[in-house]
Coordinates of C-alpha atoms in Angstrom, one line a residue:
X231 CA -62.3 86.9 75.1
X232 CA -65.9 87.2 74.0
X233 CA -64.7 88.0 70.5
X234 CA -62.5 84.9 70.3
X235 CA -65.4 82.7 71.5
X236 CA -67.6 84.1 68.9
X237 CA -65.1 83.4 66.1
X238 CA -64.6 79.8 67.4
X239 CA -68.3 79.2 67.3
X240 CA -68.5 80.5 63.7
X241 CA -65.7 78.1 62.5
X242 CA -67.2 74.9 61.0
X243 CA -66.4 71.6 62.8
X244 CA -64.4 70.1 59.8
X245 CA -62.0 73.1 59.8
X246 CA -61.4 72.8 63.5
X247 CA -60.5 69.1 63.1
X248 CA -58.0 69.9 60.4
X249 CA -56.4 72.6 62.4
X250 CA -56.4 70.7 65.6
X251 CA -55.1 67.4 64.0
X252 CA -52.0 68.8 62.2
X253 CA -49.3 66.8 63.9
X254 CA -51.2 63.6 63.5
X255 CA -51.7 64.2 59.8
X256 CA -48.0 64.7 59.2
X257 CA -47.2 61.5 61.2
X258 CA -49.5 59.4 59.0
X259 CA -48.0 61.0 55.8
X260 CA -44.5 60.2 56.9
X261 CA -45.5 56.6 57.7
X262 CA -47.0 56.1 54.2
X263 CA -44.0 57.5 52.5
X264 CA -41.7 55.2 54.4
X265 CA -43.9 52.2 53.5
X266 CA -43.9 53.1 49.8
X267 CA -40.1 53.6 49.9
X268 CA -39.5 50.3 51.5
X269 CA -41.8 48.2 49.2
X270 CA -39.5 47.8 46.1
X271 CA -36.6 46.8 48.3
X272 CA -38.7 44.2 50.0
X273 CA -39.9 42.7 46.7
X274 CA -36.3 42.7 45.3
X275 CA -35.1 40.9 48.4
X276 CA -37.9 38.4 48.1
X277 CA -37.0 37.8 44.5
X278 CA -33.3 37.3 45.3
X279 CA -34.2 35.0 48.2
X280 CA -36.6 32.8 46.1
X281 CA -34.9 30.2 44.0
X282 CA -35.3 30.6 40.2
X283 CA -38.0 28.5 38.6
X284 CA -36.6 25.8 36.3
X285 CA -37.6 25.3 32.7
X286 CA -39.2 22.0 33.7
X287 CA -41.5 23.8 36.1
X288 CA -42.5 26.3 33.4
X289 CA -43.2 23.4 31.0
X290 CA -45.3 21.7 33.7
X291 CA -47.2 24.9 34.3
X292 CA -48.1 25.0 30.6
X293 CA -48.8 21.4 29.6
X294 CA -50.3 22.4 26.3
X295 CA -47.3 24.5 25.3
X296 CA -46.5 28.2 25.1
X297 CA -47.3 30.4 22.2
X298 CA -44.6 32.8 21.0
X299 CA -46.4 35.7 22.6
X300 CA -46.6 33.9 26.0
X301 CA -42.9 32.9 25.8
X302 CA -41.9 36.5 25.1
X303 CA -44.0 37.7 28.1
X304 CA -42.3 35.2 30.4
X305 CA -38.8 36.1 29.2
X306 CA -39.6 39.8 29.6
X307 CA -40.4 39.5 33.3
X308 CA -37.7 36.8 34.1
X309 CA -34.6 37.9 35.9
X310 CA -31.3 37.6 33.9
X311 CA -29.6 35.5 36.5
X312 CA -32.6 33.2 36.9
X313 CA -32.7 32.8 33.1
X314 CA -29.0 32.0 32.8
X315 CA -29.3 29.4 35.6
X316 CA -32.3 27.7 34.0
X317 CA -30.6 27.7 30.6
X318 CA -27.4 26.2 32.1
X319 CA -29.5 23.5 33.8
X320 CA -31.3 22.6 30.6
X321 CA -28.2 22.5 28.5
X322 CA -26.5 20.2 30.9
X323 CA -29.5 17.8 30.9
X324 CA -29.6 17.9 27.1
X325 CA -25.9 17.0 26.8
X326 CA -26.2 14.2 29.3
X327 CA -29.1 12.7 27.4
X328 CA -27.2 13.0 24.1
X329 CA -24.1 11.3 25.6
X330 CA -26.3 8.5 26.9
X331 CA -28.0 8.0 23.5
X332 CA -24.6 7.9 21.7
X333 CA -23.4 5.1 24.0
X334 CA -26.4 3.0 24.9
X335 CA -24.4 -0.1 25.8
X336 CA -21.6 1.6 27.7
X337 CA -23.1 0.6 31.0
X338 CA -24.0 -3.0 30.1
X339 CA -21.7 -6.0 30.0
X340 CA -21.0 -8.1 27.0
X341 CA -23.3 -10.8 28.2
X342 CA -26.1 -8.4 28.9
X343 CA -25.6 -6.9 25.4
X344 CA -25.9 -10.3 23.6
X345 CA -28.8 -11.3 25.8
X346 CA -30.6 -8.2 24.9
X347 CA -29.8 -8.6 21.2
X348 CA -30.9 -12.3 21.3
X349 CA -34.2 -11.4 22.9
X350 CA -34.8 -8.8 20.2
X351 CA -34.1 -11.2 17.4
X352 CA -36.2 -14.0 18.9
X353 CA -39.1 -11.5 19.4
X354 CA -38.9 -10.7 15.6
X355 CA -39.7 -14.2 14.4
X356 CA -43.5 -13.8 14.7
X357 CA -43.4 -10.7 12.4
X358 CA -40.7 -12.0 10.1
X359 CA -43.0 -12.9 7.2
X360 CA -44.6 -9.5 7.4
X361 CA -41.2 -7.8 7.5
X362 CA -40.1 -9.7 4.4
X363 CA -43.4 -8.8 2.6
X364 CA -43.0 -5.2 3.6
X365 CA -39.4 -5.0 2.4
X366 CA -40.5 -6.4 -1.0
X367 CA -43.5 -4.1 -1.1
X368 CA -41.6 -0.9 -0.4
X369 CA -38.0 -1.6 -1.3
X370 CA -35.7 1.4 -0.6
X371 CA -38.7 3.1 1.0
X372 CA -40.3 3.5 -2.4
X373 CA -43.8 2.6 -3.5
X374 CA -42.6 0.3 -6.3
X375 CA -43.0 -3.3 -5.1
X376 CA -40.8 -6.2 -6.1
X377 CA -42.6 -9.4 -7.0
X378 CA -40.7 -12.4 -5.5
X379 CA -41.5 -14.8 -8.4
X380 CA -40.4 -12.3 -11.0
X381 CA -37.3 -11.6 -9.0
X382 CA -36.3 -15.2 -8.9
X383 CA -37.0 -15.7 -12.6
X384 CA -35.0 -12.7 -13.5
X385 CA -32.0 -13.9 -11.5
X386 CA -32.2 -17.4 -13.0
X387 CA -32.5 -15.9 -16.5
X388 CA -29.4 -13.8 -16.0
X389 CA -27.5 -16.8 -14.6
X390 CA -28.6 -18.9 -17.6
X391 CA -27.4 -16.3 -20.1
X392 CA -24.1 -16.2 -18.2
X393 CA -23.8 -20.0 -18.2
X394 CA -24.5 -20.2 -22.0
X395 CA -21.8 -17.6 -22.5
X396 CA -19.3 -19.5 -20.4
X397 CA -20.0 -22.9 -22.1
X398 CA -19.7 -21.2 -25.5
X399 CA -16.2 -19.9 -24.6
X400 CA -15.3 -23.3 -23.1
X401 CA -16.3 -25.0 -26.4
X402 CA -14.1 -22.5 -28.3
X403 CA -11.2 -23.3 -25.9
X404 CA -11.8 -27.0 -25.8
X405 CA -8.9 -27.8 -28.2
X406 CA -6.5 -25.8 -26.3
X407 CA -7.5 -27.4 -23.0
X408 CA -7.2 -30.9 -24.6
X409 CA -3.6 -30.1 -25.6
X410 CA -2.9 -28.8 -22.1
X411 CA -4.2 -31.9 -20.5
X412 CA -2.4 -34.3 -22.9
X413 CA 1.0 -32.6 -22.4
X414 CA 3.3 -34.5 -20.1
X415 CA 6.1 -32.0 -19.7
X416 CA 7.6 -31.3 -16.3
X417 CA 9.9 -28.8 -14.5
X418 CA 9.5 -25.2 -15.5
X419 CA 7.1 -26.1 -18.3
X420 CA 4.6 -27.5 -15.7
X421 CA 4.5 -24.0 -14.1
X422 CA 3.8 -22.6 -17.5
X423 CA 0.9 -25.1 -18.0
X424 CA -0.6 -24.0 -14.7
X425 CA -0.4 -20.4 -15.7
X426 CA -2.0 -21.1 -19.1
X427 CA -4.7 -23.1 -17.3
X428 CA -5.4 -20.1 -15.0
X429 CA -5.6 -17.8 -18.0
X430 CA -8.2 -20.1 -19.7
X431 CA -10.2 -20.2 -16.4
X432 CA -10.1 -16.4 -16.2
X433 CA -11.5 -16.1 -19.7
X434 CA -14.4 -18.4 -18.8
X435 CA -15.2 -16.4 -15.7
X436 CA -15.1 -13.2 -17.6
X437 CA -17.5 -14.7 -20.2
X438 CA -19.9 -15.8 -17.4
X439 CA -20.0 -12.4 -15.8
X440 CA -20.4 -10.7 -19.2
X441 CA -23.3 -13.0 -20.0
X442 CA -25.0 -12.0 -16.7
X443 CA -24.7 -8.4 -17.7
X444 CA -26.2 -9.1 -21.1
X445 CA -29.1 -11.0 -19.5
X446 CA -29.7 -8.1 -17.1
X447 CA -29.7 -5.6 -20.0
X448 CA -32.1 -7.8 -21.9
X449 CA -34.6 -7.7 -19.0
X450 CA -34.6 -3.9 -19.2
X451 CA -35.5 -3.4 -15.5
X452 CA -36.0 0.2 -14.6
X453 CA -36.5 -0.5 -10.9
X454 CA -34.2 1.5 -8.6
X455 CA -33.2 -1.8 -6.9
X456 CA -32.2 -3.5 -10.1
X457 CA -28.6 -2.3 -10.1
X458 CA -28.2 -3.4 -6.4
X459 CA -29.5 -6.9 -7.2
X460 CA -27.3 -7.1 -10.3
X461 CA -24.2 -6.2 -8.3
X462 CA -25.0 -8.8 -5.6
X463 CA -25.6 -11.5 -8.1
X464 CA -22.4 -10.7 -10.0
X465 CA -20.4 -10.8 -6.8
X466 CA -21.9 -14.1 -5.7
X467 CA -21.3 -15.7 -9.1
X468 CA -17.7 -14.5 -9.2
X469 CA -17.0 -16.0 -5.7
X470 CA -18.5 -19.3 -6.6
X471 CA -16.7 -19.5 -10.0
X472 CA -13.4 -18.5 -8.4
X473 CA -13.8 -21.2 -5.7
X474 CA -14.6 -23.7 -8.5
X475 CA -11.5 -22.8 -10.5
X476 CA -9.2 -22.7 -7.5
X477 CA -10.6 -26.1 -6.4
X478 CA -9.9 -27.5 -9.8
X479 CA -6.4 -26.1 -9.7
X480 CA -5.6 -27.7 -6.4
X481 CA -7.6 -31.0 -6.7
X482 CA -7.5 -31.5 -10.5
X483 CA -10.6 -33.8 -10.5
X484 CA -10.5 -34.2 -14.3
X485 CA -6.8 -33.6 -14.9
X486 CA -4.6 -35.8 -12.6
X487 CA -1.5 -34.6 -14.4
X488 CA -2.1 -31.0 -13.3
X489 CA -3.2 -31.9 -9.7
X490 CA -1.3 -30.0 -7.0
X491 CA -2.6 -32.0 -4.0
X492 CA -1.4 -35.6 -3.9
X493 CA -4.8 -37.4 -3.7
X494 CA -6.5 -40.2 -5.5
X495 CA -9.0 -39.6 -8.2
X496 CA -12.1 -40.3 -6.0
X497 CA -10.7 -38.3 -3.1
X498 CA -9.8 -35.3 -5.3
X499 CA -13.3 -35.3 -6.8
X500 CA -14.9 -35.5 -3.4
X501 CA -12.8 -32.7 -2.0
X502 CA -13.5 -30.4 -5.0
X503 CA -17.2 -31.1 -4.7
X504 CA -17.2 -30.4 -1.0
X505 CA -15.4 -27.1 -1.5
X506 CA -17.9 -26.1 -4.2
X507 CA -21.0 -27.0 -2.2
X508 CA -19.8 -25.3 1.0
X509 CA -18.9 -22.1 -0.9
X510 CA -22.2 -22.2 -2.8
X511 CA -24.3 -22.6 0.4
X512 CA -22.3 -19.8 2.2
X513 CA -22.5 -17.4 -0.7
X514 CA -26.2 -18.1 -1.1
X515 CA -26.9 -17.2 2.5
X516 CA -24.7 -14.1 2.2
X517 CA -26.5 -13.0 -1.0
X518 CA -30.0 -13.4 0.6
X519 CA -28.9 -11.3 3.6
X520 CA -27.4 -8.6 1.4
X521 CA -30.4 -8.4 -0.9
X522 CA -32.8 -7.8 2.0
X523 CA -30.4 -5.5 3.8
X524 CA -29.9 -3.4 0.7
X525 CA -33.7 -3.3 0.1
X526 CA -34.2 -1.7 3.6
X527 CA -35.1 -4.5 6.0
X528 CA -34.4 -3.7 9.6
X529 CA -31.5 -5.5 11.2
X530 CA -33.5 -7.5 13.8
X531 CA -35.6 -9.1 11.0
X532 CA -32.5 -9.6 8.9
X533 CA -30.8 -11.4 11.7
X534 CA -33.9 -13.6 12.3
X535 CA -33.8 -14.5 8.6
X536 CA -30.1 -15.3 8.2
X537 CA -29.5 -17.0 11.5
X538 CA -31.2 -20.3 10.7
X539 CA -29.9 -20.1 7.1
X540 CA -26.3 -19.9 8.4
X541 CA -26.6 -23.5 9.7
X542 CA -26.6 -24.8 6.1
X543 CA -22.9 -25.0 5.3
X544 CA -22.0 -26.3 8.8
X545 CA -24.7 -28.8 8.7
X546 CA -23.6 -30.1 5.3
X547 CA -20.0 -30.5 6.6
X548 CA -21.2 -32.3 9.7
X549 CA -23.3 -34.7 7.5
X550 CA -20.2 -35.4 5.4
X551 CA -18.0 -36.0 8.4
X552 CA -20.2 -38.5 10.1
X553 CA -21.3 -40.3 6.9
X554 CA -17.8 -40.8 5.5
X555 CA -15.8 -40.8 8.7
X556 CA -14.4 -44.3 8.2
X557 CA -13.3 -43.6 4.6
X558 CA -11.7 -40.3 5.6
X559 CA -10.0 -41.9 8.6
X560 CA -8.4 -44.6 6.3
X561 CA -7.3 -41.9 3.8
X562 CA -5.6 -39.8 6.4
X563 CA -4.0 -42.9 8.1
X564 CA -2.6 -44.0 4.7
X565 CA -1.2 -40.6 4.0
X566 CA 0.4 -40.4 7.5
X567 CA 1.4 -44.1 7.4
X568 CA -0.1 -44.9 10.8
X569 CA -2.5 -47.5 12.1
X570 CA -5.9 -45.9 12.8
X571 CA -6.7 -48.6 15.3
X572 CA -3.8 -47.6 17.5
X573 CA -4.0 -43.9 17.1
X574 CA -6.6 -42.3 19.4
X575 CA -6.7 -39.0 17.6
X576 CA -7.7 -40.6 14.3
X577 CA -10.5 -42.4 16.0
X578 CA -11.7 -39.2 17.8
X579 CA -11.3 -36.7 15.0
X580 CA -15.1 -36.7 14.1
X581 CA -15.9 -35.5 17.6
X582 CA -13.1 -32.9 17.5
X583 CA -14.3 -31.7 14.1
X584 CA -17.9 -31.5 15.3
X585 CA -16.9 -29.5 18.3
X586 CA -14.9 -27.1 16.2
X587 CA -17.7 -26.6 13.6
X588 CA -20.3 -26.0 16.4
X589 CA -18.0 -23.5 18.0
X590 CA -17.3 -21.8 14.7
X591 CA -21.0 -21.5 14.0
X592 CA -21.6 -20.1 17.5
X593 CA -19.1 -17.4 16.7
X594 CA -20.9 -16.7 13.4
X595 CA -24.3 -16.6 15.1
X596 CA -22.9 -14.2 17.7
X597 CA -21.6 -12.0 14.9
X598 CA -25.1 -12.0 13.3
X599 CA -26.9 -11.2 16.5
X600 CA -24.3 -8.7 17.6
X601 CA -24.3 -6.8 14.3
X602 CA -20.7 -7.5 13.5
X603 CA -19.9 -6.2 10.0
X604 CA -18.9 -8.7 7.2
X605 CA -19.5 -11.7 9.4
X606 CA -20.5 -13.7 6.3
X607 CA -17.2 -13.2 4.5
X608 CA -15.3 -14.2 7.7
X609 CA -17.4 -17.3 8.0
X610 CA -16.6 -18.2 4.4
X611 CA -12.8 -17.8 5.0
X612 CA -13.0 -19.9 8.1
X613 CA -14.7 -22.7 6.3
X614 CA -12.2 -22.6 3.4
X615 CA -9.4 -22.8 6.0
X616 CA -11.0 -26.0 7.5
X617 CA -11.2 -27.6 4.0
X618 CA -7.6 -26.6 3.3

């Protein structure tokens, strides 16, 4: 007993604590191992319970953008399921935005569409001169400006050369035309005379167009827009000449024997002149619009430019109707063999014609504002139908 007490006194206090605390030490060790073993599972459960962060949240967290290295680091620690969910959400949003951009007016009514387009065109008028100047300064988005004065002189020069060529051919064919006019044959031979007359007119038109080409070649313009302007001028000249020849074929202002419409000389000349002026005004408006459109003017400015110009042919017809309404009424009454004083329609036809022309112009204006293709050609056909 004394020996054991002596040994106990010789053992250091630290060694006695380790030996005496053995069960407590193992309990603490087991508790630490359990905590370490449960920690990954708890983190995994927390990750699965937390909703995946969206791409928008990631973008908001980095307002200045991500570098490639930062993006790779984010993708490396992102869970596959969360990444797929975020990618799916982003793709759905992108497709919805693309569908909305492809059909901007799908949700608006027709009235709302035209109201929006009308407001856009009206808002363009203050900057219309600047838009025209910019189009001429940078045609076709190129730094090679077009001088308006030189452009007008070039067109006039080409038309003058074409006119000289046509009048030259007309002088060469004057004898043949005189024989055709003086002939007084009928029946099948009258059809033959009309065919020969059309052939002579076709030769004159070809000479005019060839003269325009020669004038354009003589100018030697190397501007990229030169070919576009030449094509538009040729097309406009062809339409006007064709209308003139067809009007002469129908009305025969200078050849009563070849006249297809039963009219007097003064009425035939007036009708032919009206057809020619209406076609000329309409083609002029169309040519101006096509020139600026081909040169790159935006559509709102183009609509603001052509909308007031489109009034010209309709205004001319309205002026003719109200100025010569009495004479036109007498001519129609004589052709129908009715008394204009007892026929209400003949007395009211200027009002009806005015309402029709105003309505027709509103349709054309709606086509210009609403970006309807080839609205100018349709307007020209409608006016020719009225005159017919």
